[in-house]
Amino acid sequence: MALHLAIFGRQGAGKGTQSQRIVDAYGVVHVSTGDMLRAAIAAGTQLGLAAQKIMDAGGLVDDNTMIGIVSDRLAESDIVDRGVLLDGFPRTPAQADELVRILGERSIDAAVNLEVSVEEVTARMLERGRDDDTEAAIAKRLGLYESQTRPLLDWFDERGLLRQVDGLGGEDDVFARVKTALDACIAGVEVGEGDNGE
Ligand code: AMP
């Protein structure tokens, strides 16, 4: 059966880089809702026009819009055949509920949370200096992550579907931890404290 994977982590934790490595290693299709929204902005679509202001301010695009985009994408044949890495979705309880409704209780086979502190991700984002990375927008995104997205991690954790991964260090080192964690999660094996970067 095609694998369903997910990656969580604060903005600036390195999800984009690690997602690329996961996609290469597991052959799944990368679905980044942030990338989809940025593509809509670049194309000047109605969705892009509506999303831009929200994204610049560090807010969240509404659940119905996001659920519509993702459920259409998940039904496409490449994902049905090859499976998926979800990056940036689900981000709210409503989105998680919908994912379970579409895909069932085993909506996700394995997920990792890239753990990088608030101080570290803030420094990284200010350093990369993107237009939408103002201090106010960064603070808002981090706050929404704690209030909306972090509670979802418990749902996956309680079902044994989530592993914590230390996101500090070089790309290769972090990916080695990510892969160990995903493999153990897929196999349904508990990883000891020493093995998952804690
Ligand atoms: P990301 O690249 O995942 O950090 O997403 C960039 C921005 O796109 C976020 O700050 C949100 O404004 C918006 N966004 C991405 N994914 C979602 C989602 N699942 N729900 C709501 N807004 C989203």
mmCIF file with all atom_site columns, C-alpha atoms and ligand atoms in Angstrom:
data_model
loop_
_atom_site.group_PDB
_atom_site.id
_atom_site.type_symbol
_atom_site.label_atom_id
_atom_site.label_alt_id
_atom_site.label_comp_id
_atom_site.label_asym_id
_atom_site.label_entity_id
_atom_site.label_seq_id
_atom_site.pdbx_PDB_ins_code
_atom_site.Cartn_x
_atom_site.Cartn_y
_atom_site.Cartn_z
_atom_site.occupancy
_atom_site.B_iso_or_equiv
_atom_site.pdbx_formal_charge
_atom_site.auth_seq_id
_atom_site.auth_comp_id
_atom_site.auth_asym_id
_atom_site.auth_atom_id
_atom_site.pdbx_PDB_model_num
ATOM   1   C CA  . MET A 1 1   ? 0.000   0.000  0.000   1.00 0.00 ? 1   MET A CA  1
ATOM   2   C CA  . ALA A 1 2   ? 1.225   3.500  -0.776  1.00 0.00 ? 2   ALA A CA  1
ATOM   3   C CA  . LEU A 1 3   ? 2.770   5.208  2.253   1.00 0.00 ? 3   LEU A CA  1
ATOM   4   C CA  . HIS A 1 4   ? 1.179   8.234  3.881   1.00 0.00 ? 4   HIS A CA  1
ATOM   5   C CA  . LEU A 1 5   ? 3.784   10.276 5.736   1.00 0.00 ? 5   LEU A CA  1
ATOM   6   C CA  . ALA A 1 6   ? 3.624   13.655 7.447   1.00 0.00 ? 6   ALA A CA  1
ATOM   7   C CA  . ILE A 1 7   ? 6.184   16.142 8.709   1.00 0.00 ? 7   ILE A CA  1
ATOM   8   C CA  . PHE A 1 8   ? 5.496   18.651 11.461  1.00 0.00 ? 8   PHE A CA  1
ATOM   9   C CA  . GLY A 1 9   ? 7.612   21.395 12.950  1.00 0.00 ? 9   GLY A CA  1
ATOM   10  C CA  . ARG A 1 10  ? 7.670   25.103 13.556  1.00 0.00 ? 10  ARG A CA  1
ATOM   11  C CA  . GLN A 1 11  ? 8.229   27.352 10.623  1.00 0.00 ? 11  GLN A CA  1
ATOM   12  C CA  . GLY A 1 12  ? 11.986  27.528 10.121  1.00 0.00 ? 12  GLY A CA  1
ATOM   13  C CA  . ALA A 1 13  ? 12.619  24.058 11.573  1.00 0.00 ? 13  ALA A CA  1
ATOM   14  C CA  . GLY A 1 14  ? 13.896  22.775 8.225   1.00 0.00 ? 14  GLY A CA  1
ATOM   15  C CA  . LYS A 1 15  ? 10.772  20.978 6.981   1.00 0.00 ? 15  LYS A CA  1
ATOM   16  C CA  . GLY A 1 16  ? 11.383  21.950 3.339   1.00 0.00 ? 16  GLY A CA  1
ATOM   17  C CA  . THR A 1 17  ? 14.894  20.515 3.229   1.00 0.00 ? 17  THR A CA  1
ATOM   18  C CA  . GLN A 1 18  ? 14.018  17.343 5.090   1.00 0.00 ? 18  GLN A CA  1
ATOM   19  C CA  . SER A 1 19  ? 10.860  16.892 2.996   1.00 0.00 ? 19  SER A CA  1
ATOM   20  C CA  . GLN A 1 20  ? 12.957  16.777 -0.159  1.00 0.00 ? 20  GLN A CA  1
ATOM   21  C CA  . ARG A 1 21  ? 15.156  14.081 1.370   1.00 0.00 ? 21  ARG A CA  1
ATOM   22  C CA  . ILE A 1 22  ? 12.141  12.052 2.497   1.00 0.00 ? 22  ILE A CA  1
ATOM   23  C CA  . VAL A 1 23  ? 10.553  12.254 -0.957  1.00 0.00 ? 23  VAL A CA  1
ATOM   24  C CA  . ASP A 1 24  ? 13.803  11.037 -2.564  1.00 0.00 ? 24  ASP A CA  1
ATOM   25  C CA  . ALA A 1 25  ? 14.210  8.185  -0.082  1.00 0.00 ? 25  ALA A CA  1
ATOM   26  C CA  . TYR A 1 26  ? 10.631  6.897  0.036   1.00 0.00 ? 26  TYR A CA  1
ATOM   27  C CA  . GLY A 1 27  ? 9.371   7.728  -3.461  1.00 0.00 ? 27  GLY A CA  1
ATOM   28  C CA  . VAL A 1 28  ? 6.270   9.491  -2.160  1.00 0.00 ? 28  VAL A CA  1
ATOM   29  C CA  . VAL A 1 29  ? 4.737   12.668 -3.615  1.00 0.00 ? 29  VAL A CA  1
ATOM   30  C CA  . HIS A 1 30  ? 5.476   15.898 -1.720  1.00 0.00 ? 30  HIS A CA  1
ATOM   31  C CA  . VAL A 1 31  ? 2.352   17.884 -0.882  1.00 0.00 ? 31  VAL A CA  1
ATOM   32  C CA  . SER A 1 32  ? 3.328   21.218 0.664   1.00 0.00 ? 32  SER A CA  1
ATOM   33  C CA  . THR A 1 33  ? 0.301   23.426 1.183   1.00 0.00 ? 33  THR A CA  1
ATOM   34  C CA  . GLY A 1 34  ? 2.602   26.444 1.589   1.00 0.00 ? 34  GLY A CA  1
ATOM   35  C CA  . ASP A 1 35  ? 4.158   25.712 -1.840  1.00 0.00 ? 35  ASP A CA  1
ATOM   36  C CA  . MET A 1 36  ? 0.685   25.271 -3.363  1.00 0.00 ? 36  MET A CA  1
ATOM   37  C CA  . LEU A 1 37  ? -0.401  28.648 -1.990  1.00 0.00 ? 37  LEU A CA  1
ATOM   38  C CA  . ARG A 1 38  ? 2.809   30.336 -3.155  1.00 0.00 ? 38  ARG A CA  1
ATOM   39  C CA  . ALA A 1 39  ? 2.244   28.861 -6.638  1.00 0.00 ? 39  ALA A CA  1
ATOM   40  C CA  . ALA A 1 40  ? -1.298  30.280 -6.609  1.00 0.00 ? 40  ALA A CA  1
ATOM   41  C CA  . ILE A 1 41  ? 0.081   33.690 -5.673  1.00 0.00 ? 41  ILE A CA  1
ATOM   42  C CA  . ALA A 1 42  ? 2.678   33.517 -8.462  1.00 0.00 ? 42  ALA A CA  1
ATOM   43  C CA  . ALA A 1 43  ? -0.031  32.543 -10.952 1.00 0.00 ? 43  ALA A CA  1
ATOM   44  C CA  . GLY A 1 44  ? -2.273  35.384 -9.786  1.00 0.00 ? 44  GLY A CA  1
ATOM   45  C CA  . THR A 1 45  ? -5.303  33.131 -9.251  1.00 0.00 ? 45  THR A CA  1
ATOM   46  C CA  . GLN A 1 46  ? -8.232  34.113 -7.067  1.00 0.00 ? 46  GLN A CA  1
ATOM   47  C CA  . LEU A 1 47  ? -6.965  31.789 -4.367  1.00 0.00 ? 47  LEU A CA  1
ATOM   48  C CA  . GLY A 1 48  ? -3.538  33.415 -4.577  1.00 0.00 ? 48  GLY A CA  1
ATOM   49  C CA  . LEU A 1 49  ? -4.974  36.902 -4.269  1.00 0.00 ? 49  LEU A CA  1
ATOM   50  C CA  . ALA A 1 50  ? -6.997  35.917 -1.215  1.00 0.00 ? 50  ALA A CA  1
ATOM   51  C CA  . ALA A 1 51  ? -4.130  33.992 0.402   1.00 0.00 ? 51  ALA A CA  1
ATOM   52  C CA  . GLN A 1 52  ? -1.380  36.558 -0.023  1.00 0.00 ? 52  GLN A CA  1
ATOM   53  C CA  . LYS A 1 53  ? -2.510  39.030 2.603   1.00 0.00 ? 53  LYS A CA  1
ATOM   54  C CA  . ILE A 1 54  ? -3.186  36.299 5.137   1.00 0.00 ? 54  ILE A CA  1
ATOM   55  C CA  . MET A 1 55  ? 0.200   34.700 4.547   1.00 0.00 ? 55  MET A CA  1
ATOM   56  C CA  . ASP A 1 56  ? 2.074   38.007 4.735   1.00 0.00 ? 56  ASP A CA  1
ATOM   57  C CA  . ALA A 1 57  ? 0.449   38.713 8.090   1.00 0.00 ? 57  ALA A CA  1
ATOM   58  C CA  . GLY A 1 58  ? 1.363   35.255 9.396   1.00 0.00 ? 58  GLY A CA  1
ATOM   59  C CA  . GLY A 1 59  ? -2.264  34.089 9.611   1.00 0.00 ? 59  GLY A CA  1
ATOM   60  C CA  . LEU A 1 60  ? -3.862  30.839 8.444   1.00 0.00 ? 60  LEU A CA  1
ATOM   61  C CA  . VAL A 1 61  ? -5.884  30.436 5.267   1.00 0.00 ? 61  VAL A CA  1
ATOM   62  C CA  . ASP A 1 62  ? -9.398  29.249 6.165   1.00 0.00 ? 62  ASP A CA  1
ATOM   63  C CA  . ASP A 1 63  ? -10.017 25.560 6.765   1.00 0.00 ? 63  ASP A CA  1
ATOM   64  C CA  . ASN A 1 64  ? -12.628 25.048 4.034   1.00 0.00 ? 64  ASN A CA  1
ATOM   65  C CA  . THR A 1 65  ? -10.314 26.423 1.376   1.00 0.00 ? 65  THR A CA  1
ATOM   66  C CA  . MET A 1 66  ? -7.383  24.300 2.551   1.00 0.00 ? 66  MET A CA  1
ATOM   67  C CA  . ILE A 1 67  ? -9.470  21.152 2.906   1.00 0.00 ? 67  ILE A CA  1
ATOM   68  C CA  . GLY A 1 68  ? -10.805 21.637 -0.636  1.00 0.00 ? 68  GLY A CA  1
ATOM   69  C CA  . ILE A 1 69  ? -7.325  22.009 -2.116  1.00 0.00 ? 69  ILE A CA  1
ATOM   70  C CA  . VAL A 1 70  ? -5.852  19.049 -0.256  1.00 0.00 ? 70  VAL A CA  1
ATOM   71  C CA  . SER A 1 71  ? -8.725  16.631 -0.767  1.00 0.00 ? 71  SER A CA  1
ATOM   72  C CA  . ASP A 1 72  ? -8.646  17.291 -4.527  1.00 0.00 ? 72  ASP A CA  1
ATOM   73  C CA  . ARG A 1 73  ? -4.898  16.762 -4.588  1.00 0.00 ? 73  ARG A CA  1
ATOM   74  C CA  . LEU A 1 74  ? -5.028  13.517 -2.571  1.00 0.00 ? 74  LEU A CA  1
ATOM   75  C CA  . ALA A 1 75  ? -7.455  12.027 -5.092  1.00 0.00 ? 75  ALA A CA  1
ATOM   76  C CA  . GLU A 1 76  ? -4.990  12.425 -7.991  1.00 0.00 ? 76  GLU A CA  1
ATOM   77  C CA  . SER A 1 77  ? -3.503  9.235  -9.397  1.00 0.00 ? 77  SER A CA  1
ATOM   78  C CA  . ASP A 1 78  ? 0.175   9.941  -8.633  1.00 0.00 ? 78  ASP A CA  1
ATOM   79  C CA  . ILE A 1 79  ? -0.612  10.071 -4.917  1.00 0.00 ? 79  ILE A CA  1
ATOM   80  C CA  . VAL A 1 80  ? -2.936  7.083  -5.039  1.00 0.00 ? 80  VAL A CA  1
ATOM   81  C CA  . ASP A 1 81  ? -0.090  5.127  -6.690  1.00 0.00 ? 81  ASP A CA  1
ATOM   82  C CA  . ARG A 1 82  ? 2.997   6.452  -4.875  1.00 0.00 ? 82  ARG A CA  1
ATOM   83  C CA  . GLY A 1 83  ? 1.689   7.750  -1.568  1.00 0.00 ? 83  GLY A CA  1
ATOM   84  C CA  . VAL A 1 84  ? 2.285   11.155 -0.046  1.00 0.00 ? 84  VAL A CA  1
ATOM   85  C CA  . LEU A 1 85  ? 4.353   13.272 2.307   1.00 0.00 ? 85  LEU A CA  1
ATOM   86  C CA  . LEU A 1 86  ? 2.103   15.908 3.840   1.00 0.00 ? 86  LEU A CA  1
ATOM   87  C CA  . ASP A 1 87  ? 4.025   19.079 4.718   1.00 0.00 ? 87  ASP A CA  1
ATOM   88  C CA  . GLY A 1 88  ? 2.067   21.941 6.301   1.00 0.00 ? 88  GLY A CA  1
ATOM   89  C CA  . PHE A 1 89  ? -1.216  20.014 6.474   1.00 0.00 ? 89  PHE A CA  1
ATOM   90  C CA  . PRO A 1 90  ? -3.076  19.273 8.712   1.00 0.00 ? 90  PRO A CA  1
ATOM   91  C CA  . ARG A 1 91  ? -2.497  22.488 10.646  1.00 0.00 ? 91  ARG A CA  1
ATOM   92  C CA  . THR A 1 92  ? -5.737  22.840 12.625  1.00 0.00 ? 92  THR A CA  1
ATOM   93  C CA  . PRO A 1 93  ? -8.096  20.403 14.376  1.00 0.00 ? 93  PRO A CA  1
ATOM   94  C CA  . ALA A 1 94  ? -10.683 20.816 11.573  1.00 0.00 ? 94  ALA A CA  1
ATOM   95  C CA  . GLN A 1 95  ? -8.081  19.897 8.956   1.00 0.00 ? 95  GLN A CA  1
ATOM   96  C CA  . ALA A 1 96  ? -7.004  16.838 10.944  1.00 0.00 ? 96  ALA A CA  1
ATOM   97  C CA  . ASP A 1 97  ? -10.617 15.687 11.307  1.00 0.00 ? 97  ASP A CA  1
ATOM   98  C CA  . GLU A 1 98  ? -11.114 16.014 7.589   1.00 0.00 ? 98  GLU A CA  1
ATOM   99  C CA  . LEU A 1 99  ? -7.936  14.077 6.817   1.00 0.00 ? 99  LEU A CA  1
ATOM   100 C CA  . VAL A 1 100 ? -9.163  11.209 8.962   1.00 0.00 ? 100 VAL A CA  1
ATOM   101 C CA  . ARG A 1 101 ? -12.564 11.390 7.275   1.00 0.00 ? 101 ARG A CA  1
ATOM   102 C CA  . ILE A 1 102 ? -10.993 11.176 3.800   1.00 0.00 ? 102 ILE A CA  1
ATOM   103 C CA  . LEU A 1 103 ? -8.307  8.610  4.510   1.00 0.00 ? 103 LEU A CA  1
ATOM   104 C CA  . GLY A 1 104 ? -9.616  6.750  7.568   1.00 0.00 ? 104 GLY A CA  1
ATOM   105 C CA  . GLU A 1 105 ? -8.002  6.113  10.957  1.00 0.00 ? 105 GLU A CA  1
ATOM   106 C CA  . ARG A 1 106 ? -4.728  5.084  9.317   1.00 0.00 ? 106 ARG A CA  1
ATOM   107 C CA  . SER A 1 107 ? -4.682  8.369  7.483   1.00 0.00 ? 107 SER A CA  1
ATOM   108 C CA  . ILE A 1 108 ? -0.992  8.648  8.305   1.00 0.00 ? 108 ILE A CA  1
ATOM   109 C CA  . ASP A 1 109 ? 1.363   5.655  8.572   1.00 0.00 ? 109 ASP A CA  1
ATOM   110 C CA  . ALA A 1 110 ? 4.187   7.636  10.143  1.00 0.00 ? 110 ALA A CA  1
ATOM   111 C CA  . ALA A 1 111 ? 4.946   11.224 11.090  1.00 0.00 ? 111 ALA A CA  1
ATOM   112 C CA  . VAL A 1 112 ? 7.917   13.124 12.441  1.00 0.00 ? 112 VAL A CA  1
ATOM   113 C CA  . ASN A 1 113 ? 8.037   16.321 14.412  1.00 0.00 ? 113 ASN A CA  1
ATOM   114 C CA  . LEU A 1 114 ? 11.225  18.281 13.746  1.00 0.00 ? 114 LEU A CA  1
ATOM   115 C CA  . GLU A 1 115 ? 11.954  19.852 17.102  1.00 0.00 ? 115 GLU A CA  1
ATOM   116 C CA  . VAL A 1 116 ? 13.779  23.200 16.968  1.00 0.00 ? 116 VAL A CA  1
ATOM   117 C CA  . SER A 1 117 ? 13.361  25.828 19.688  1.00 0.00 ? 117 SER A CA  1
ATOM   118 C CA  . VAL A 1 118 ? 11.417  29.076 19.244  1.00 0.00 ? 118 VAL A CA  1
ATOM   119 C CA  . GLU A 1 119 ? 14.627  31.078 19.737  1.00 0.00 ? 119 GLU A CA  1
ATOM   120 C CA  . GLU A 1 120 ? 16.477  29.130 17.053  1.00 0.00 ? 120 GLU A CA  1
ATOM   121 C CA  . VAL A 1 121 ? 13.710  29.247 14.409  1.00 0.00 ? 121 VAL A CA  1
ATOM   122 C CA  . THR A 1 122 ? 13.164  32.971 15.010  1.00 0.00 ? 122 THR A CA  1
ATOM   123 C CA  . ALA A 1 123 ? 16.864  33.626 14.434  1.00 0.00 ? 123 ALA A CA  1
ATOM   124 C CA  . ARG A 1 124 ? 16.845  31.460 11.284  1.00 0.00 ? 124 ARG A CA  1
ATOM   125 C CA  . MET A 1 125 ? 13.803  33.218 9.809   1.00 0.00 ? 125 MET A CA  1
ATOM   126 C CA  . LEU A 1 126 ? 15.129  36.710 10.485  1.00 0.00 ? 126 LEU A CA  1
ATOM   127 C CA  . GLU A 1 127 ? 18.376  35.640 8.856   1.00 0.00 ? 127 GLU A CA  1
ATOM   128 C CA  . ARG A 1 128 ? 16.732  34.355 5.649   1.00 0.00 ? 128 ARG A CA  1
ATOM   129 C CA  . GLY A 1 129 ? 14.999  37.742 5.400   1.00 0.00 ? 129 GLY A CA  1
ATOM   130 C CA  . ARG A 1 130 ? 12.002  36.838 3.236   1.00 0.00 ? 130 ARG A CA  1
ATOM   131 C CA  . ASP A 1 131 ? 9.461   39.631 2.655   1.00 0.00 ? 131 ASP A CA  1
ATOM   132 C CA  . ASP A 1 132 ? 6.831   37.837 4.737   1.00 0.00 ? 132 ASP A CA  1
ATOM   133 C CA  . ASP A 1 133 ? 9.296   37.230 7.586   1.00 0.00 ? 133 ASP A CA  1
ATOM   134 C CA  . THR A 1 134 ? 8.661   40.364 9.615   1.00 0.00 ? 134 THR A CA  1
ATOM   135 C CA  . GLU A 1 135 ? 9.045   39.942 13.364  1.00 0.00 ? 135 GLU A CA  1
ATOM   136 C CA  . ALA A 1 136 ? 5.306   40.388 13.880  1.00 0.00 ? 136 ALA A CA  1
ATOM   137 C CA  . ALA A 1 137 ? 4.415   37.771 11.253  1.00 0.00 ? 137 ALA A CA  1
ATOM   138 C CA  . ILE A 1 138 ? 6.955   35.325 12.658  1.00 0.00 ? 138 ILE A CA  1
ATOM   139 C CA  . ALA A 1 139 ? 5.587   35.733 16.187  1.00 0.00 ? 139 ALA A CA  1
ATOM   140 C CA  . LYS A 1 140 ? 2.031   35.258 14.942  1.00 0.00 ? 140 LYS A CA  1
ATOM   141 C CA  . ARG A 1 141 ? 2.931   32.066 13.020  1.00 0.00 ? 141 ARG A CA  1
ATOM   142 C CA  . LEU A 1 142 ? 4.743   30.604 16.003  1.00 0.00 ? 142 LEU A CA  1
ATOM   143 C CA  . GLY A 1 143 ? 1.785   31.399 18.256  1.00 0.00 ? 143 GLY A CA  1
ATOM   144 C CA  . LEU A 1 144 ? -0.649  29.735 15.853  1.00 0.00 ? 144 LEU A CA  1
ATOM   145 C CA  . TYR A 1 145 ? 1.621   26.702 15.662  1.00 0.00 ? 145 TYR A CA  1
ATOM   146 C CA  . GLU A 1 146 ? 1.446   26.273 19.435  1.00 0.00 ? 146 GLU A CA  1
ATOM   147 C CA  . SER A 1 147 ? -2.301  26.862 19.699  1.00 0.00 ? 147 SER A CA  1
ATOM   148 C CA  . GLN A 1 148 ? -3.589  25.159 16.530  1.00 0.00 ? 148 GLN A CA  1
ATOM   149 C CA  . THR A 1 149 ? -1.038  22.662 15.270  1.00 0.00 ? 149 THR A CA  1
ATOM   150 C CA  . ARG A 1 150 ? 0.769   21.348 18.341  1.00 0.00 ? 150 ARG A CA  1
ATOM   151 C CA  . PRO A 1 151 ? -2.404  19.845 19.860  1.00 0.00 ? 151 PRO A CA  1
ATOM   152 C CA  . LEU A 1 152 ? -2.732  17.693 16.728  1.00 0.00 ? 152 LEU A CA  1
ATOM   153 C CA  . LEU A 1 153 ? 0.553   16.024 17.517  1.00 0.00 ? 153 LEU A CA  1
ATOM   154 C CA  . ASP A 1 154 ? -1.081  14.337 20.507  1.00 0.00 ? 154 ASP A CA  1
ATOM   155 C CA  . TRP A 1 155 ? -3.626  12.644 18.255  1.00 0.00 ? 155 TRP A CA  1
ATOM   156 C CA  . PHE A 1 156 ? -0.869  11.059 16.161  1.00 0.00 ? 156 PHE A CA  1
ATOM   157 C CA  . ASP A 1 157 ? 1.281   10.357 19.213  1.00 0.00 ? 157 ASP A CA  1
ATOM   158 C CA  . GLU A 1 158 ? -1.491  8.496  21.046  1.00 0.00 ? 158 GLU A CA  1
ATOM   159 C CA  . ARG A 1 159 ? -1.812  6.181  18.050  1.00 0.00 ? 159 ARG A CA  1
ATOM   160 C CA  . GLY A 1 160 ? 1.927   5.505  17.943  1.00 0.00 ? 160 GLY A CA  1
ATOM   161 C CA  . LEU A 1 161 ? 2.243   7.319  14.621  1.00 0.00 ? 161 LEU A CA  1
ATOM   162 C CA  . LEU A 1 162 ? 4.566   10.163 15.617  1.00 0.00 ? 162 LEU A CA  1
ATOM   163 C CA  . ARG A 1 163 ? 8.256   10.362 16.453  1.00 0.00 ? 163 ARG A CA  1
ATOM   164 C CA  . GLN A 1 164 ? 10.107  13.395 17.834  1.00 0.00 ? 164 GLN A CA  1
ATOM   165 C CA  . VAL A 1 165 ? 13.309  14.251 15.986  1.00 0.00 ? 165 VAL A CA  1
ATOM   166 C CA  . ASP A 1 166 ? 15.958  16.742 17.097  1.00 0.00 ? 166 ASP A CA  1
ATOM   167 C CA  . GLY A 1 167 ? 16.121  19.219 14.201  1.00 0.00 ? 167 GLY A CA  1
ATOM   168 C CA  . LEU A 1 168 ? 19.416  20.842 15.232  1.00 0.00 ? 168 LEU A CA  1
ATOM   169 C CA  . GLY A 1 169 ? 22.555  19.994 13.297  1.00 0.00 ? 169 GLY A CA  1
ATOM   170 C CA  . GLY A 1 170 ? 23.676  19.366 9.727   1.00 0.00 ? 170 GLY A CA  1
ATOM   171 C CA  . GLU A 1 171 ? 21.189  18.305 7.045   1.00 0.00 ? 171 GLU A CA  1
ATOM   172 C CA  . ASP A 1 172 ? 22.659  14.807 6.740   1.00 0.00 ? 172 ASP A CA  1
ATOM   173 C CA  . ASP A 1 173 ? 22.646  14.206 10.484  1.00 0.00 ? 173 ASP A CA  1
ATOM   174 C CA  . VAL A 1 174 ? 19.084  15.406 10.842  1.00 0.00 ? 174 VAL A CA  1
ATOM   175 C CA  . PHE A 1 175 ? 17.965  13.263 7.903   1.00 0.00 ? 175 PHE A CA  1
ATOM   176 C CA  . ALA A 1 176 ? 19.606  10.175 9.403   1.00 0.00 ? 176 ALA A CA  1
ATOM   177 C CA  . ARG A 1 177 ? 17.487  10.744 12.526  1.00 0.00 ? 177 ARG A CA  1
ATOM   178 C CA  . VAL A 1 178 ? 14.368  11.396 10.451  1.00 0.00 ? 178 VAL A CA  1
ATOM   179 C CA  . LYS A 1 179 ? 14.831  8.169  8.508   1.00 0.00 ? 179 LYS A CA  1
ATOM   180 C CA  . THR A 1 180 ? 15.455  6.075  11.611  1.00 0.00 ? 180 THR A CA  1
ATOM   181 C CA  . ALA A 1 181 ? 12.338  7.551  13.180  1.00 0.00 ? 181 ALA A CA  1
ATOM   182 C CA  . LEU A 1 182 ? 10.113  7.041  10.132  1.00 0.00 ? 182 LEU A CA  1
ATOM   183 C CA  . ASP A 1 183 ? 11.341  3.479  9.572   1.00 0.00 ? 183 ASP A CA  1
ATOM   184 C CA  . ALA A 1 184 ? 10.668  2.583  13.203  1.00 0.00 ? 184 ALA A CA  1
ATOM   185 C CA  . CYS A 1 185 ? 7.277   4.228  13.054  1.00 0.00 ? 185 CYS A CA  1
ATOM   186 C CA  . ILE A 1 186 ? 6.327   2.397  9.841   1.00 0.00 ? 186 ILE A CA  1
ATOM   187 C CA  . ALA A 1 187 ? 7.464   -0.887 11.388  1.00 0.00 ? 187 ALA A CA  1
ATOM   188 C CA  . GLY A 1 188 ? 5.512   -0.098 14.552  1.00 0.00 ? 188 GLY A CA  1
ATOM   189 C CA  . VAL A 1 189 ? 8.635   -0.292 16.695  1.00 0.00 ? 189 VAL A CA  1
ATOM   190 C CA  . GLU A 1 190 ? 9.125   1.821  19.804  1.00 0.00 ? 190 GLU A CA  1
ATOM   191 C CA  . VAL A 1 191 ? 12.381  3.756  19.564  1.00 0.00 ? 191 VAL A CA  1
ATOM   192 C CA  . GLY A 1 192 ? 14.422  4.126  22.742  1.00 0.00 ? 192 GLY A CA  1
ATOM   193 C CA  . GLU A 1 193 ? 15.169  7.583  24.067  1.00 0.00 ? 193 GLU A CA  1
ATOM   194 C CA  . GLY A 1 194 ? 18.760  7.415  22.896  1.00 0.00 ? 194 GLY A CA  1
ATOM   195 C CA  . ASP A 1 195 ? 17.819  6.597  19.313  1.00 0.00 ? 195 ASP A CA  1
ATOM   196 C CA  . ASN A 1 196 ? 15.509  9.433  18.425  1.00 0.00 ? 196 ASN A CA  1
ATOM   197 C CA  . GLY A 1 197 ? 17.783  12.332 19.118  1.00 0.00 ? 197 GLY A CA  1
ATOM   198 C CA  . GLU A 1 198 ? 16.576  13.125 22.610  1.00 0.00 ? 198 GLU A CA  1
HETATM 199 P P1  . AMP B 2 .   ? 4.377   27.030 5.065   1.00 0.00 ? 1   AMP B P1  1
HETATM 200 O O1  . AMP B 2 .   ? 5.203   27.120 3.829   1.00 0.00 ? 1   AMP B O1  1
HETATM 201 O O2  . AMP B 2 .   ? 3.840   25.645 5.342   1.00 0.00 ? 1   AMP B O2  1
HETATM 202 O O3  . AMP B 2 .   ? 5.072   27.591 6.257   1.00 0.00 ? 1   AMP B O3  1
HETATM 203 O O4  . AMP B 2 .   ? 3.090   27.945 4.819   1.00 0.00 ? 1   AMP B O4  1
HETATM 204 C C1  . AMP B 2 .   ? 3.197   29.327 4.551   1.00 0.00 ? 1   AMP B C1  1
HETATM 205 C C2  . AMP B 2 .   ? 1.864   30.010 4.878   1.00 0.00 ? 1   AMP B C2  1
HETATM 206 O O5  . AMP B 2 .   ? 0.817   29.452 4.077   1.00 0.00 ? 1   AMP B O5  1
HETATM 207 C C3  . AMP B 2 .   ? 1.391   29.825 6.314   1.00 0.00 ? 1   AMP B C3  1
HETATM 208 O O6  . AMP B 2 .   ? 1.968   30.775 7.179   1.00 0.00 ? 1   AMP B O6  1
HETATM 209 C C4  . AMP B 2 .   ? -0.118  30.007 6.159   1.00 0.00 ? 1   AMP B C4  1
HETATM 210 O O7  . AMP B 2 .   ? -0.450  31.362 6.026   1.00 0.00 ? 1   AMP B O7  1
HETATM 211 C C5  . AMP B 2 .   ? -0.393  29.338 4.820   1.00 0.00 ? 1   AMP B C5  1
HETATM 212 N N1  . AMP B 2 .   ? -0.714  27.888 4.970   1.00 0.00 ? 1   AMP B N1  1
HETATM 213 C C6  . AMP B 2 .   ? 0.022   26.824 4.554   1.00 0.00 ? 1   AMP B C6  1
HETATM 214 N N2  . AMP B 2 .   ? -0.576  25.658 4.857   1.00 0.00 ? 1   AMP B N2  1
HETATM 215 C C7  . AMP B 2 .   ? -1.725  25.976 5.495   1.00 0.00 ? 1   AMP B C7  1
HETATM 216 C C8  . AMP B 2 .   ? -2.776  25.202 6.074   1.00 0.00 ? 1   AMP B C8  1
HETATM 217 N N3  . AMP B 2 .   ? -2.749  23.859 6.077   1.00 0.00 ? 1   AMP B N3  1
HETATM 218 N N4  . AMP B 2 .   ? -3.802  25.884 6.658   1.00 0.00 ? 1   AMP B N4  1
HETATM 219 C C9  . AMP B 2 .   ? -3.841  27.240 6.670   1.00 0.00 ? 1   AMP B C9  1
HETATM 220 N N5  . AMP B 2 .   ? -2.884  28.008 6.146   1.00 0.00 ? 1   AMP B N5  1
HETATM 221 C C10 . AMP B 2 .   ? -1.821  27.405 5.556   1.00 0.00 ? 1   AMP B C10 1
#
